[in-house]
Amino acid sequence: MSNQKFKFKSPEGTALCRRLLQERLPFTPHDYQLKGIASILDGRDYLGISATGSGKTAYIYMTLHVIQAILNNPAICPDVTFPEDASILVVSPTTALEENQEHKIKEYGLTAKAVNSVTKQEADHRGENIWKDVEAGTAVILVSPEMLSSKGFEIILHSKIFQARLFAIAIDEVHLLNSWGTDFRPAFQQIAYMRARFQRRVILFAMTATLRKGKPMDSILGFLGFHSGGYDLHRRSNARPDIQLIFRTLNATQGSDRFPQLDWVLRETGKVLIFCPTIRFGFKLAVYFWYLDPRRAVLNQIIRLFNSLNSPEYNRQTLQLLEGTNKSTITIATDKLSVGVDVPDFQMVVIIEPKTLDDLWQKAGRVGRDRSKVSGARVIVYFPKEFMKTVLSTQDGNSSTQVDTGEKRKRKRSKKAAGSDETTPKIDDGLREIILAKCLMADIDCQYDNPAQDEPCSQECVTCLHLAPPPPTIPSAPCICSKCVPERSPPPPEGKSHKKPFPERIRVTKEMRKIAISTLHEFREALWADADEIATGMVPVESFLPDVMTNSIIDNFPTLLSKDILEPFVHGARSDLITASQTLLEPFILDNQFVRARAHDLLHILWDLHMHFDDIRQLKKDQAKAKKAAQNNEQEAGSDIVEDSDE
């Protein structure tokens, strides 16, 4: 198609594409989208770089809609030819992104199928061959990188039907070739060799929001086999002038169990997405939030975890909740949710320990994607305290790479003598630069080579004319990042709880906690002994009342489970005491059926503990009074002795 007479990348070609797409889509494409698909339709390899949420996925379905319109009526454009039953093969980095794109593409009238380990297993259980299903008739086939080296994909490669109809290969989030492809997902390396296994006419186009100039850009071009003059590059600004970018230092580490610097999250009203460096970190953070606010967090299910250890169905439900309602307001995720997933109304994104600047800016792109639903969007990035110390030590040229070589040798010998092969973790150059920069957003523009101003759409773009507010083409001024506008009230430092301690008359001391734990463990043993052995013989005793529930119950002794609250349930004459007891304890026992059946018995145990604690407090008071009286007597006796000696 490179020798075709008609050029889509011309005023006539652009007008044709706009008209055909207006007939097939419920919106008008932006001018920059038309520019991208025109290059692809002309048979040019293409690399598109633009901000998150700018509609890069549309390149896939818009291209195919134009092709299908021309195939259905060749008279529209008789000078060009396309493969019959044309298809595009899309390589996506995550299953969540694949399924999100599949859903979106189907919404816009095309057939699509995500092929990954999950969907393949589901098809196998139904007795279906998922690769055979996509060989013909499916317009968009979305595959994970791991599938490129599978036996099923090998079959597709040798299928004459599929080879004949493949029009293009699309690589989404292509920047990940630089990180995931050389790190923990070597399957990304297969992308570099895939094109050579198809016919030469097949076009390759790639999309991303985060591709820095210099080495990162050169590396990607090398991966794709793009050479100067052989491809079209379209770079738009990936800046987000509508968000406030804030950097903070986090005192907690991945080994911590308490995160008081993040307590403020529970007070937010909009949707909050928190990216954690590991699944374990995310789980501990969720448990910490649950401790702080068990009734609201658990009963209303406002906290959801999104990671690869969850079942695919649970993760799908989380996305459905996020896309459809405001019920799930706090989502704690890993990298699995960092690319391509389009939830329009995240009010805030919190990023803990980003690995690279690309990682940071991709995750930041999840916030405020629909500006008609979100205003005042914020991205708050937490860097570990030791990490910040290391980076800031380089500010005046005193970088760790410039440490005296003699000192380096001493450190190396010291570690070797101690039997340690520990090495200083490499700090991403992009992160180092932005932390040391005077303005965060200005540094984003510099590192990503953002144009000073994006070319605005023409009057033909009805979408831009009807948008309120219209899409920005230049950064807002003045900048409101945390370097330009430092925070007035930084979050409280980690350490002792900033909450006021409970009064002594209701406080649970360490001694009382030990007694309560022992008592509740006895109750747990009783539940286990009384259970039906046939039904629960393989259930460990810890599951009957897990320690996390025990601790939550004790933590709430002074408040939600105080004597005043328990008394009506223990001494009341209501006929529904058992049901009422279950309702009171529900935030603490969740769906634990073992405890639920004995909820009223548990309340009696808690009441007895309160009585016991009162006795302990009274005993302490009596002992303190006796001690003070004894001290007074000693002082009086000493005074008498002094008086006698004076005489």
mmCIF file of N, CA and C in Angstrom, residues 19 26 64 105 154 169 172 194 198 218 272 279 285 310 336 342 364 367 381 386 438 481 561 592 612:
data_model
loop_
_atom_site.group_PDB
_atom_site.id
_atom_site.type_symbol
_atom_site.label_atom_id
_atom_site.label_comp_id
_atom_site.label_asym_id
_atom_site.label_seq_id
_atom_site.Cartn_x
_atom_site.Cartn_y
_atom_site.Cartn_z
ATOM 1 N N ARG A 19 -15.366 11.568 7.785
ATOM 2 C CA ARG A 19 -16.751 11.306 7.389
ATOM 3 C C ARG A 19 -17.139 9.861 7.665
ATOM 4 N N PRO A 26 -20.118 7.121 17.745
ATOM 5 C CA PRO A 26 -20.999 8.098 18.397
ATOM 6 C C PRO A 26 -20.307 9.416 18.718
ATOM 7 N N LEU A 64 -9.669 0.179 11.738
ATOM 8 C CA LEU A 64 -10.463 -0.930 11.211
ATOM 9 C C LEU A 64 -11.826 -0.474 10.700
ATOM 10 N N ILE A 105 -13.695 -1.961 22.476
ATOM 11 C CA ILE A 105 -13.744 -2.177 21.023
ATOM 12 C C ILE A 105 -15.086 -2.776 20.610
ATOM 13 N N GLU A 154 1.809 -20.299 17.646
ATOM 14 C CA GLU A 154 2.572 -20.911 16.545
ATOM 15 C C GLU A 154 1.630 -21.424 15.463
ATOM 16 N N ILE A 169 0.069 -4.924 13.237
ATOM 17 C CA ILE A 169 0.383 -5.327 14.610
ATOM 18 C C ILE A 169 0.504 -4.053 15.432
ATOM 19 N N ASP A 172 0.730 -1.860 22.512
ATOM 20 C CA ASP A 172 0.268 -0.849 23.449
ATOM 21 C C ASP A 172 1.249 -0.734 24.610
ATOM 22 N N MET A 194 8.569 -10.724 16.446
ATOM 23 C CA MET A 194 7.278 -11.188 15.943
ATOM 24 C C MET A 194 7.004 -10.718 14.518
ATOM 25 N N PHE A 198 5.632 -12.502 10.014
ATOM 26 C CA PHE A 198 4.444 -12.241 9.204
ATOM 27 C C PHE A 198 4.863 -11.654 7.859
ATOM 28 N N ASP A 218 15.795 5.729 21.920
ATOM 29 C CA ASP A 218 16.651 4.972 20.997
ATOM 30 C C ASP A 218 16.468 3.471 21.195
ATOM 31 N N VAL A 272 -10.086 6.988 45.459
ATOM 32 C CA VAL A 272 -8.637 7.052 45.648
ATOM 33 C C VAL A 272 -8.021 5.737 45.166
ATOM 34 N N ILE A 279 2.536 -6.809 46.587
ATOM 35 C CA ILE A 279 1.231 -7.282 47.044
ATOM 36 C C ILE A 279 1.186 -7.299 48.569
ATOM 37 N N LEU A 285 -1.292 -2.520 54.209
ATOM 38 C CA LEU A 285 -1.911 -1.207 54.245
ATOM 39 C C LEU A 285 -3.428 -1.330 54.379
ATOM 40 N N ASN A 310 -5.366 -12.177 43.465
ATOM 41 C CA ASN A 310 -6.821 -12.290 43.473
ATOM 42 C C ASN A 310 -7.268 -13.139 42.286
ATOM 43 N N LYS A 336 -0.310 -4.045 38.148
ATOM 44 C CA LYS A 336 -1.319 -4.684 37.304
ATOM 45 C C LYS A 336 -2.390 -3.697 36.835
ATOM 46 N N ASP A 342 -9.168 2.296 32.022
ATOM 47 C CA ASP A 342 -9.813 3.605 31.903
ATOM 48 C C ASP A 342 -10.981 3.728 32.878
ATOM 49 N N ALA A 364 0.322 7.964 37.472
ATOM 50 C CA ALA A 364 -0.323 9.267 37.653
ATOM 51 C C ALA A 364 -1.426 9.480 36.627
ATOM 52 N N VAL A 367 -5.497 9.245 37.093
ATOM 53 C CA VAL A 367 -6.328 10.183 37.843
ATOM 54 C C VAL A 367 -7.072 11.145 36.916
ATOM 55 N N VAL A 381 2.992 11.340 45.540
ATOM 56 C CA VAL A 381 4.037 10.322 45.403
ATOM 57 C C VAL A 381 4.835 10.264 46.706
ATOM 58 N N GLU A 386 15.095 6.734 53.178
ATOM 59 C CA GLU A 386 16.490 6.456 52.823
ATOM 60 C C GLU A 386 16.760 6.747 51.354
ATOM 61 N N LYS A 438 13.631 21.983 40.182
ATOM 62 C CA LYS A 438 12.975 23.100 40.869
ATOM 63 C C LYS A 438 11.470 23.073 40.672
ATOM 64 N N CYS A 481 2.540 22.442 41.419
ATOM 65 C CA CYS A 481 3.199 21.251 41.963
ATOM 66 C C CYS A 481 3.775 21.583 43.340
ATOM 67 N N LEU A 561 -17.052 -1.267 71.296
ATOM 68 C CA LEU A 561 -17.423 -2.407 72.138
ATOM 69 C C LEU A 561 -17.290 -2.040 73.617
ATOM 70 N N ASN A 592 -17.577 -14.813 59.263
ATOM 71 C CA ASN A 592 -17.102 -15.994 59.993
ATOM 72 C C ASN A 592 -18.291 -16.685 60.647
ATOM 73 N N HIS A 612 -13.598 -7.571 84.543
ATOM 74 C CA HIS A 612 -12.268 -7.937 85.024
ATOM 75 C C HIS A 612 -11.305 -6.751 84.915
#
